[in-house]
Short mmCIF file of C-alpha atoms and ligand atoms in Angstrom, two decimals:
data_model
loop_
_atom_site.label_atom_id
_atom_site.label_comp_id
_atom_site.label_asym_id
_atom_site.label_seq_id
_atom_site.Cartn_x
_atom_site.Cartn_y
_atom_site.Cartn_z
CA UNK A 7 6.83 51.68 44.32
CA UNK A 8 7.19 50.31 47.95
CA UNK A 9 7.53 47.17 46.59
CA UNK A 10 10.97 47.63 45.06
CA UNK A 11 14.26 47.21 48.12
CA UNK A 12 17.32 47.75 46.72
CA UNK A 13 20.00 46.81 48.76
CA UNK A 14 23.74 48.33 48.32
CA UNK A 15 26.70 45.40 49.24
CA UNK A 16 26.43 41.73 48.82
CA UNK A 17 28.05 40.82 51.75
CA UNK A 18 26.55 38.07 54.39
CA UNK A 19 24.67 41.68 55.51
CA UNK A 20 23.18 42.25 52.37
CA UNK A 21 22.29 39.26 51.35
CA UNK A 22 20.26 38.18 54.92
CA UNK A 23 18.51 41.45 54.27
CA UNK A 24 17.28 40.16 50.83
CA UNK A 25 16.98 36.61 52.29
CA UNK A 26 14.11 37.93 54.53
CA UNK A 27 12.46 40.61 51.93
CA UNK A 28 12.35 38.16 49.81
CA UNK A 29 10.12 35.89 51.96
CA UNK A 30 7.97 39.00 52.49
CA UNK A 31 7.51 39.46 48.18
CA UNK A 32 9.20 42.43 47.66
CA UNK A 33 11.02 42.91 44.60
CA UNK A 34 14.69 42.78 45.28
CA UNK A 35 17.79 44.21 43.57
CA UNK A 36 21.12 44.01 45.46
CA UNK A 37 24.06 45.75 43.58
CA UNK A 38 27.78 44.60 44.59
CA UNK A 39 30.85 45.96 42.87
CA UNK A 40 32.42 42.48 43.97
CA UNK A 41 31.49 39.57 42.41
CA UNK A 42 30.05 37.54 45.62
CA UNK A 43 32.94 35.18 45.81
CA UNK A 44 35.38 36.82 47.99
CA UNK A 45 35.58 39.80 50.47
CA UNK A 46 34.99 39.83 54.38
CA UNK A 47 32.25 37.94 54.59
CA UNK A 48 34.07 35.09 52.61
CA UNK A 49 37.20 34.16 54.55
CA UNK A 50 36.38 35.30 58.17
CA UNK A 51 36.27 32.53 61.12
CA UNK A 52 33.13 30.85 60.70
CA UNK A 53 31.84 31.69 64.08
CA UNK A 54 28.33 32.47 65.52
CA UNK A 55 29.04 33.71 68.79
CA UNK A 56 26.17 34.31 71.38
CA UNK A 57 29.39 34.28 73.93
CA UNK A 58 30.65 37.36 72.13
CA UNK A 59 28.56 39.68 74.63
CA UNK A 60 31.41 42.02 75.69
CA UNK A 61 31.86 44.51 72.30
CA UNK A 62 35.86 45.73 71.53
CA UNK A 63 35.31 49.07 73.34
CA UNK A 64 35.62 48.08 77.08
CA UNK A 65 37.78 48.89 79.88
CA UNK A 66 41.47 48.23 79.57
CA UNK A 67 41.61 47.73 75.83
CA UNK A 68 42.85 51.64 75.57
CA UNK A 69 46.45 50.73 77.64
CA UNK A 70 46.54 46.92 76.41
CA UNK A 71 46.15 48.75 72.93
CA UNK A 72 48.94 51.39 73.68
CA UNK A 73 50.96 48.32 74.68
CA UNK A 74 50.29 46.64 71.75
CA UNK A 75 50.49 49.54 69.10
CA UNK A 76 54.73 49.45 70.33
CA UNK A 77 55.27 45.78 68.66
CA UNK A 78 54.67 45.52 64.82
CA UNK A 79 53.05 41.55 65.69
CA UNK A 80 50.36 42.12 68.12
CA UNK A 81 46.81 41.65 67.47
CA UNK A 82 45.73 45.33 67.79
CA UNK A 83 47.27 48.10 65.68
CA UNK A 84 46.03 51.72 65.05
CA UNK A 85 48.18 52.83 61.88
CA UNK A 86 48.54 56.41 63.06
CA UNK A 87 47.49 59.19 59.66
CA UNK A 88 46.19 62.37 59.87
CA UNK A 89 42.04 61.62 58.69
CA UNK A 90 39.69 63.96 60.58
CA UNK A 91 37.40 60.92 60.13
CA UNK A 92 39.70 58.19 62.46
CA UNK A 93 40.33 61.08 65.04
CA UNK A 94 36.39 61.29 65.30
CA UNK A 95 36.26 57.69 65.72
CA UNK A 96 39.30 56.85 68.04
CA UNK A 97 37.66 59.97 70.50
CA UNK A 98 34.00 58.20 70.58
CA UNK A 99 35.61 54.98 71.27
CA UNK A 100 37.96 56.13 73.78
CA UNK A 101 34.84 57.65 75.13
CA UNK A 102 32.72 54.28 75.20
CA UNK A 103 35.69 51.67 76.72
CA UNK A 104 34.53 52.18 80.32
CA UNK A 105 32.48 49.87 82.57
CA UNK A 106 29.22 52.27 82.55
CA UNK A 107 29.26 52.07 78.40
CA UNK A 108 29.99 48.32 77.65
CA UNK A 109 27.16 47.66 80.87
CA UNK A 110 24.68 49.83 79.22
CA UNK A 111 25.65 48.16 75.67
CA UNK A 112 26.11 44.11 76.52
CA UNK A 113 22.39 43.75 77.10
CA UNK A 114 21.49 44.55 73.72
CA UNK A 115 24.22 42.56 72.28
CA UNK A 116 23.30 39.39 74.26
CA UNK A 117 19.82 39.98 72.62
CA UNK A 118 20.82 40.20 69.39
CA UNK A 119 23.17 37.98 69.54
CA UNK A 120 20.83 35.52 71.01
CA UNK A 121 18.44 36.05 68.42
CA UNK A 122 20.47 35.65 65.39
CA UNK A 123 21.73 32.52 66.96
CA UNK A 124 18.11 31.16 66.63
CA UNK A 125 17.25 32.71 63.16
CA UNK A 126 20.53 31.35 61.85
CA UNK A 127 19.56 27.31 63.09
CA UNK A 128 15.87 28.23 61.29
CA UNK A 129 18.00 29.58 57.94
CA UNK A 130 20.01 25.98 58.32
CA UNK A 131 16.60 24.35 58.36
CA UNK A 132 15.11 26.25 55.47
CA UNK A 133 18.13 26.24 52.78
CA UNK A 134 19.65 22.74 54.23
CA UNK A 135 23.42 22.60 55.29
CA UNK A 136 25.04 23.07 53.08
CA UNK A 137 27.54 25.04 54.64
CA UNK A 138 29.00 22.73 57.09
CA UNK A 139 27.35 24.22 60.44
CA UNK A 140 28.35 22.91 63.24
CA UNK A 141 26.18 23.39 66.43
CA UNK A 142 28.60 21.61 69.25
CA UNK A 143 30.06 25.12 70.84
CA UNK A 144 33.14 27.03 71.02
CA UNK A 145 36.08 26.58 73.08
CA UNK A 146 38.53 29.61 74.80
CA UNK A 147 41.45 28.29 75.21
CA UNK A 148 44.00 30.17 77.55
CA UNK A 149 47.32 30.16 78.68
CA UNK A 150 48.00 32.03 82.00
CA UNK A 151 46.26 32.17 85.70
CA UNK A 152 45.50 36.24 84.39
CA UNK A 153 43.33 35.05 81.38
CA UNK A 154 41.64 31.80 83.60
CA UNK A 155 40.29 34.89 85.85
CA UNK A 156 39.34 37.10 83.30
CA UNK A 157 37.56 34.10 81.42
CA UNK A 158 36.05 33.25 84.92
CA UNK A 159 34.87 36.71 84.79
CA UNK A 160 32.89 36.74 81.44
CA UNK A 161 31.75 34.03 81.93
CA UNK A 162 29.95 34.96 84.82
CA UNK A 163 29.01 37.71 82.96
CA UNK A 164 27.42 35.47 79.90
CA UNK A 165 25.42 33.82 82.97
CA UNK A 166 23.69 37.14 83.60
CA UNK A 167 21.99 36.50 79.55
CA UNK A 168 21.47 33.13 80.18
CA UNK A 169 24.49 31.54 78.08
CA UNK A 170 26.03 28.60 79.78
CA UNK A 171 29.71 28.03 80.10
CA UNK A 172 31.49 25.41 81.32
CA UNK A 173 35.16 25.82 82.59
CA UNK A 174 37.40 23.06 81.86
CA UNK A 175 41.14 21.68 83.11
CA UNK A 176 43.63 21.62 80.33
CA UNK A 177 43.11 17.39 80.84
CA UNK A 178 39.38 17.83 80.02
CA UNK A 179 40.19 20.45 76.92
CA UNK A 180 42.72 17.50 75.87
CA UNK A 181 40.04 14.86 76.14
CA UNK A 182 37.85 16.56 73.65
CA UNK A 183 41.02 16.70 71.07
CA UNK A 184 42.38 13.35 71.60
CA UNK A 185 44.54 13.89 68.10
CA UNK A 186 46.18 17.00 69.22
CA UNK A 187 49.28 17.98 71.59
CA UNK A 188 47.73 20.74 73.49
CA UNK A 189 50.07 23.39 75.80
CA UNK A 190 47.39 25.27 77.63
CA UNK A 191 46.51 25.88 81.06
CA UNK A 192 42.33 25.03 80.27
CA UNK A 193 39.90 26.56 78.64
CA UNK A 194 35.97 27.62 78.68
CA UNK A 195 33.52 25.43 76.55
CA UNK A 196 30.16 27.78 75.51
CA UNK A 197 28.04 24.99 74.60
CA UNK A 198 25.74 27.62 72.29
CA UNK A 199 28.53 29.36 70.08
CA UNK A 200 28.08 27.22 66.84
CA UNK A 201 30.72 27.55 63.68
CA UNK A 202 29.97 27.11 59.63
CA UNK A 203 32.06 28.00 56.20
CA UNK A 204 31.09 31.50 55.58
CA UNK A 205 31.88 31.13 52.05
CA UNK A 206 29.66 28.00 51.46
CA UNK A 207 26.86 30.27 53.54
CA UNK A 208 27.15 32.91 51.11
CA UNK A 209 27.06 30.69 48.23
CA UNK A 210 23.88 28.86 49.56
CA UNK A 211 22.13 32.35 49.98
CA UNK A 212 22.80 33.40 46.72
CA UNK A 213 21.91 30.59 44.79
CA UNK A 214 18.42 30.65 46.93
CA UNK A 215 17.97 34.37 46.72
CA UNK A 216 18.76 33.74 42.37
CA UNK A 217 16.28 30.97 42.24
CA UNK A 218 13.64 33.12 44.11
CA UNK A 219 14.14 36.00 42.19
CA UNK A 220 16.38 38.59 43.40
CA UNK A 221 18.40 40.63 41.38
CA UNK A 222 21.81 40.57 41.53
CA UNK A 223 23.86 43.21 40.12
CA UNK A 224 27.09 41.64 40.21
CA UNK A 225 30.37 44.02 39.32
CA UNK A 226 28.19 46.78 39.38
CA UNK A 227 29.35 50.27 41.33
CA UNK A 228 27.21 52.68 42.67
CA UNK A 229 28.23 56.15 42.56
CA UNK A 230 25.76 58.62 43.08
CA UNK A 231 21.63 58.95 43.76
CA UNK A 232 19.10 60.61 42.80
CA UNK A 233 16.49 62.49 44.87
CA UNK A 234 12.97 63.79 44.70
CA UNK A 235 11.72 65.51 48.07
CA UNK A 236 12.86 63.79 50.83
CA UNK A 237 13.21 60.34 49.00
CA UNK A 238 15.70 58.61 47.41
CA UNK A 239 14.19 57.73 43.94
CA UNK A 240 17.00 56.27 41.86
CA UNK A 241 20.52 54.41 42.36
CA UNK A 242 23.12 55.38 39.73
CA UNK A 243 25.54 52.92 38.70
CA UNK A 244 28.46 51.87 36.42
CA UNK A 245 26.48 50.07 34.45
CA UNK A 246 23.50 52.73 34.90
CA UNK A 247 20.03 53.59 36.73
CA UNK A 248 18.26 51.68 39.41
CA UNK A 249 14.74 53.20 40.32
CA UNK A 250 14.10 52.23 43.97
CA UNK A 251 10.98 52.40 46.60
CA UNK A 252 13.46 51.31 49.40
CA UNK A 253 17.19 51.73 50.18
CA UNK A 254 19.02 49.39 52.38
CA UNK A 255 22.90 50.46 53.12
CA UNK A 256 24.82 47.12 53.77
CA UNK A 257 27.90 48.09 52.33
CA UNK A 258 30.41 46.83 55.05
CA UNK A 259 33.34 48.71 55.62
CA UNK A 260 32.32 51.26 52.65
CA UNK A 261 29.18 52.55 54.72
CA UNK A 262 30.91 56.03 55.48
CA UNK A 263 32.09 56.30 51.67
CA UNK A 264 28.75 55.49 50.52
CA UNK A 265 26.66 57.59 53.01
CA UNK A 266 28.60 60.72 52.31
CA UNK A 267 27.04 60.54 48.67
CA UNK A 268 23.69 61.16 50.52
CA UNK A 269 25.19 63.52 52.56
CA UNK A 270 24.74 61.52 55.44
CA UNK A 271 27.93 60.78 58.17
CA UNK A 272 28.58 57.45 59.54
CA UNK A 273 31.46 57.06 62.05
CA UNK A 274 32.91 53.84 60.79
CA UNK A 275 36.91 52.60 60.89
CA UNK A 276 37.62 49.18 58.45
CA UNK A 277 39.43 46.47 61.26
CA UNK A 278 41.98 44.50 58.85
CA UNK A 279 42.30 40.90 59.68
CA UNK A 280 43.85 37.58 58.11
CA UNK A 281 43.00 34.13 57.75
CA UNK A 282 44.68 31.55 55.80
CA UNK A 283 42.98 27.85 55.23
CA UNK A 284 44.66 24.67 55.21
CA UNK A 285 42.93 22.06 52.76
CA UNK A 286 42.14 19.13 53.69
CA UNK A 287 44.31 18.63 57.44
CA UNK A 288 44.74 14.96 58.36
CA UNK A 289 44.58 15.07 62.21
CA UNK A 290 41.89 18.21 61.95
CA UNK A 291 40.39 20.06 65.43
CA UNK A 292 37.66 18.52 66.68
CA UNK A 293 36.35 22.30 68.01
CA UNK A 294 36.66 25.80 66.81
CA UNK A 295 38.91 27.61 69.67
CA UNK A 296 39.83 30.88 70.51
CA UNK A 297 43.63 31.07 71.69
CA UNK A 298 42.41 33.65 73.96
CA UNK A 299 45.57 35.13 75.02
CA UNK A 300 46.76 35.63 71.33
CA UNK A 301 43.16 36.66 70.39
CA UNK A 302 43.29 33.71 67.37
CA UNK A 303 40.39 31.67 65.95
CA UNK A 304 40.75 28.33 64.97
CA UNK A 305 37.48 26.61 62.94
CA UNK A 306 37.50 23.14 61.35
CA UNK A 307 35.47 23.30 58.38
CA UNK A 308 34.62 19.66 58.00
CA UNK A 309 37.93 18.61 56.34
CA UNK A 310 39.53 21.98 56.25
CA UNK A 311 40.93 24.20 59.14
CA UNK A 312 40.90 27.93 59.15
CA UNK A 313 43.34 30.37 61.58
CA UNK A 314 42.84 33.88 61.44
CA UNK A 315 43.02 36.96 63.87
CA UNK A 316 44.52 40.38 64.36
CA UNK A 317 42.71 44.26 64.37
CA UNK A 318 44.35 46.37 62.25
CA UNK A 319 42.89 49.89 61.73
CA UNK A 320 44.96 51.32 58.70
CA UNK A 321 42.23 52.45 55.93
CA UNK A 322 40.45 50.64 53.62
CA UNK A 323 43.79 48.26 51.43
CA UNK A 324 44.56 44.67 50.92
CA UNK A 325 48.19 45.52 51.66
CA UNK A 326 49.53 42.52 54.07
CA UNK A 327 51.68 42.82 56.99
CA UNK A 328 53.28 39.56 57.09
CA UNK A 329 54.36 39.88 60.32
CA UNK A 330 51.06 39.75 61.73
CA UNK A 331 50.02 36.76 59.78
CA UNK A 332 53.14 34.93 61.64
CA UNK A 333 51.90 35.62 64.67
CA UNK A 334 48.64 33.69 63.90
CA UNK A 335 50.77 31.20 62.60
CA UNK A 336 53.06 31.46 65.55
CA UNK A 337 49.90 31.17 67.86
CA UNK A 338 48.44 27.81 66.67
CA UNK A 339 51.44 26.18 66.62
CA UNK A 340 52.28 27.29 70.26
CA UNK A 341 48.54 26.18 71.49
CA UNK A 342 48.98 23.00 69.34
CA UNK A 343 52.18 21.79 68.93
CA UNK A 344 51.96 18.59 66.85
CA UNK A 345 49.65 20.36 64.23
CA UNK A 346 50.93 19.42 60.78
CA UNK A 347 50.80 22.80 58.93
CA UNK A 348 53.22 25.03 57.39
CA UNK A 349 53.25 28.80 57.13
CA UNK A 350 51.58 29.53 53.33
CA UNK A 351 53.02 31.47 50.33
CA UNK A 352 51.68 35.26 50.59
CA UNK A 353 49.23 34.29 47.93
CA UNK A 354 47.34 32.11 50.16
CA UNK A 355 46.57 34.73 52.32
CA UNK A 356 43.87 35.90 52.73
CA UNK A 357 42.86 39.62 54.25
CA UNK A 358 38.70 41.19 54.93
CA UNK A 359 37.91 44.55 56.36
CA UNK A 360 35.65 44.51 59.34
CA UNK A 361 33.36 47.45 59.74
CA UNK A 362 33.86 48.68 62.90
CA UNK A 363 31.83 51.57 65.44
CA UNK A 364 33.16 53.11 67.75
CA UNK A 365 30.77 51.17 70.59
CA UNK A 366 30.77 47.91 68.90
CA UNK A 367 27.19 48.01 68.15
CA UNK A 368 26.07 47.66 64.65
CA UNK A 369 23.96 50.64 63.03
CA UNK A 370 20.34 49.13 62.66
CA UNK A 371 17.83 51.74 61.46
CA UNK A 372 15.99 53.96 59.80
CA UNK A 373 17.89 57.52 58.67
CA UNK A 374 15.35 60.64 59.17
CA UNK A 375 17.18 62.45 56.60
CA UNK A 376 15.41 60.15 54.19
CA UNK A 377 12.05 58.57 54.45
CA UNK A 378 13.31 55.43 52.41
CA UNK A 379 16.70 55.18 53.49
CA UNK A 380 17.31 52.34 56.35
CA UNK A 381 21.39 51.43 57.45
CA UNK A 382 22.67 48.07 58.28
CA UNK A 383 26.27 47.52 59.02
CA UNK A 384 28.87 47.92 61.33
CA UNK A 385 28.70 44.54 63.13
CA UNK A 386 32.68 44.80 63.35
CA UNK A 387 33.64 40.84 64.39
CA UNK A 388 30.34 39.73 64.48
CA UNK A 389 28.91 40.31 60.89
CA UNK A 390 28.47 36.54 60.67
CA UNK A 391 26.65 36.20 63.87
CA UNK A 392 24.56 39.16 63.79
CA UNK A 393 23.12 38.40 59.53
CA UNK A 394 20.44 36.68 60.43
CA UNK A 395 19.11 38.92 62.98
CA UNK A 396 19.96 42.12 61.21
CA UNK A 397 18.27 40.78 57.85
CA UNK A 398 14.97 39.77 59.90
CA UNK A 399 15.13 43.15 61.79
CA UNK A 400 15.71 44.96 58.39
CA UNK A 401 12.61 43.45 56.58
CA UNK A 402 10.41 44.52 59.64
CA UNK A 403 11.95 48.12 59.17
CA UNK A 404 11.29 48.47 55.94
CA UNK A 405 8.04 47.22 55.89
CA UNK A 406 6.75 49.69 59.33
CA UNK A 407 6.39 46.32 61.73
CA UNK A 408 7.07 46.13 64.99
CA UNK A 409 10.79 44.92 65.16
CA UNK A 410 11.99 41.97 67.29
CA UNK A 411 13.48 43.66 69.46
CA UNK A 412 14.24 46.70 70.78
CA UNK A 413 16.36 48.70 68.55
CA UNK A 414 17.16 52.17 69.83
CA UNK A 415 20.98 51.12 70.85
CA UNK A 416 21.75 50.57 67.39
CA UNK A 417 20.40 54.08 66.38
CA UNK A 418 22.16 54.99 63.03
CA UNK A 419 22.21 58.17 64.36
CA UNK A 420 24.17 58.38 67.21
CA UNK A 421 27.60 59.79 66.47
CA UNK A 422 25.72 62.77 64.51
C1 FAD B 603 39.74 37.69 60.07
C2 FAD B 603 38.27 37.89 60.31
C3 FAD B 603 37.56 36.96 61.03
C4 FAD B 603 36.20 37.15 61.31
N1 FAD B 603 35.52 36.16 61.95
C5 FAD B 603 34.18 36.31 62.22
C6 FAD B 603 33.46 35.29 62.86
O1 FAD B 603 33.99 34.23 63.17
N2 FAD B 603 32.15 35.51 63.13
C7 FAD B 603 31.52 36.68 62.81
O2 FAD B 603 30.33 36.85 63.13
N3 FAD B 603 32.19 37.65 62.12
C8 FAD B 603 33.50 37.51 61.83
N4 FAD B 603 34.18 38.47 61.16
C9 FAD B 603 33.49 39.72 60.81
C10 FAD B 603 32.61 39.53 59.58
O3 FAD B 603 33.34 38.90 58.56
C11 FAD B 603 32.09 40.91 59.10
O4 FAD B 603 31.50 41.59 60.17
C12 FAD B 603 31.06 40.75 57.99
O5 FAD B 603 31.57 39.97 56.94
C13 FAD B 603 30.62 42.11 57.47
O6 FAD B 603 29.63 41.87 56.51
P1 FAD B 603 29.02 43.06 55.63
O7 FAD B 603 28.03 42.45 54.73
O8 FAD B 603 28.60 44.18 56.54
O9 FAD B 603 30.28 43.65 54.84
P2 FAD B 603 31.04 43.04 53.57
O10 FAD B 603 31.11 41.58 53.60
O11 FAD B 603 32.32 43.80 53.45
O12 FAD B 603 30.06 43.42 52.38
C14 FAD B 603 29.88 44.75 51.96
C15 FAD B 603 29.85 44.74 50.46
O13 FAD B 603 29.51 46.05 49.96
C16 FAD B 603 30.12 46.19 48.71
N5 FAD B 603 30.19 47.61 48.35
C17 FAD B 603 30.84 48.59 48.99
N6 FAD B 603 30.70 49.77 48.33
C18 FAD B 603 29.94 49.50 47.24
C19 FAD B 603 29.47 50.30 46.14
N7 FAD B 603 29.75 51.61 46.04
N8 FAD B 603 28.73 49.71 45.17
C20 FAD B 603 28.42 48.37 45.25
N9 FAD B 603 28.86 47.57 46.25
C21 FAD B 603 29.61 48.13 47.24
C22 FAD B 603 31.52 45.60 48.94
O14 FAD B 603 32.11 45.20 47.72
C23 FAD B 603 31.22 44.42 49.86
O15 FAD B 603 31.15 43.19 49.17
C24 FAD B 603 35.55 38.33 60.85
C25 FAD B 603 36.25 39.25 60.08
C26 FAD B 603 37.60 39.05 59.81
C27 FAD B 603 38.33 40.07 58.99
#
């Protein structure tokens, strides 16, 4: 039966998983209790981010983060509850925000980063765009002579993998978004980030992974496994019994809920965040920007403009603090003035859970406990960037190849 993956979570995870099995021949099932059309990997920012080489745990972030936790708008909040499981994770990533950790870490990052950057191009060339993908770069936009240094700083640091950056005055920011009012103090161009419509990505896949095959369960719930030795031999469901060769975990910010029913433990916090999309938007951005100092993304999706931010850690819920959303709101309209938007009815906003780590490096692996049983997740803000990698990675896994890189950092075993 090694012929038969099935994959838990159709999320952009999931489905670049079964993108490359597929291409490979192996019978494919992916169950999600969603019905592909909304969720985190739906309404996030768009961005693929080779310039995203620093992960969340690094130095400082513990006392901005403190600072931070005292005003009900910033962008990081820690909902404090007693859950043996958060206490577990806030220790480990206390532990891993120094400078020894995130050096030891970044090189892997770049790598993947950097590789998923290319295998995401070859998946635009393979399925067409239809998904809007843009391939012009990113921009960090900043505010204050404390953020120009730090941005100096990484992007010295993004030299060091080979990314380029190029540091611009607020008049040369201004001259690539002659339609906007800009109040900045300049910004840093990475010529290699690209941006796309995550939600017209995920359609693409599916329909591709349908027409080839694949079997998506759709509102379907797994809630238990069977077992036989030391493999897992069947996937029980809502709607009933899947008999599987191969496991693949991709279930987002679920992973720990989902493990525990194999009795495995995966140290994994859900990140809230918001977006909310303006259809449509007459004098749109000519560049996807992060407001750097209000830690906002801004993506023009041909026509259409997406803002979303904020880290909230406060359990798995939809529930929306619309205070936070205002400060998004707040942010754009500070960084450009003359935009013509207005804040949206609660409706039209829109909240995803990212799966976070403690380290800010995904789990990528095999789990010994099992000898079917490979774990994909955690990619925290960078599920989008990190798909195309992970699913290529993933296929080798599960069929015994060599991998394509190095992937001991992402050991699903490390918090154990
Ligand atoms: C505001 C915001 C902006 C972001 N911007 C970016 C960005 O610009 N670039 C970037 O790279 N990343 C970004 N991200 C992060 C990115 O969206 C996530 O990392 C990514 O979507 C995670 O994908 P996933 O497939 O692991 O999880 P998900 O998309 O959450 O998919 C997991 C799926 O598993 C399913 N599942 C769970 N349990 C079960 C079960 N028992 N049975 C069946 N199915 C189950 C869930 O229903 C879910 O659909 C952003 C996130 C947010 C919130």
């Amino acid at each position: 039966m090694r012929n038969q993956v099935t994959i838990i979570g159709g999320g952009v995870i999931g489905l670049c998983c079964a993108y490359y099995l597929q291409k490979q021949g192996y019978r494919i099932t992916v169950i999600e209790k969603g019905d592909i059309t909304g969720g985190t990997s739906f309404g996030n920012a768009g961005y693929i981010s080779p310039s995203h080489i620093i992960p969340l745990a690094s130095p400082g972030i513990v006392a901005k983060g403190l600072q931070w936790m005292m005003s009900s708008s910033s962008p990081f909040y820690i909902k404090p509850r007693m859950d043996l499981d958060l206490i577990r994770w806030g220790v480990q990533f206390y532990k891993s925000a120094n400078q020894a950790t995130v050096d030891r870490n970044s090189p892997h990052l770049a790598k993947i980063l950097l590789l998923s950057r290319e295998l995401t191009s070859n998946i635009k060339r393979d399925l067409g765009n239809h998904f809007r993908m843009e391939e012009k770069g990113c921009l960090m936009l900043y505010k204050t002579a404390a953020t120009e240094k730090h941005e100096i700083e990484l992007g010295q640091e993004a030299a060091k993998f080979g990314i380029e950056t190029r540091m611009l005055t607020a008049a040369e920011v201004q001259a690539l978004e002659p339609d906007q009012e800009l109040n900045i103090r300049g910004g840093v161009l990475y010529p290699i980030d690209c941006h796309l419509h995550p939600g017209d990505f995920m359609h693409t896949l599916k329909e591709h992974l349908t027409r080839h095959g694949v079997n998506l369960m759709i509102n379907t719930e797994v809630t238990a496994f069977e077992k036989l030795g030391n493999k897992i031999t069947g996937v029980i469901t809502d709607k009933g019994k899947v008999e599987t060769g191969e496991l693949v975990l991709a279930a987002g910010s679920w992973l720990p809920v989902i493990a525990k029913k194999l009795g495995v433990h995966l140290l994994l916090q859900a990140g809230k965040g918001y977006s909310i999309t303006y259809a449509d938007v007459k004098k749109n951005l000519n560049f996807p920007a992060i407001l750097v100092d209000d830690r906002v993304a801004m993506t023009p999706m041909g026509k259409d403009l997406r803002m979303g931010g904020t880290m909230e850690i406060s359990g798995i819920n939809k529930n929306i603090l619309i205070k936070r959303v205002q400060s998004i709101f707040r942010a754009a309209k500070s960084y450009y003035p003359s935009l013509d938007v207005q804040f949206p009815q609660q409706e039209r906003i829109w909240s995803g859970l990212r799966p976070l780590t403690p380290d800010g490096l995904p789990y990528i692996g095999r789990h010994t406990k099992y000898g079917n049983l490979t774990v994909a997740g955690g990619h925290a803000m960078l599920g989008l960037s990190l798909a195309a990698a992970t699913g290529k990675l993933v296929e080798e896994i599960v069929g015994f190849q060599k991998t394509s890189m190095d992937i001991t950092a992402f050991d699903v075993e490390r918090y154990k």
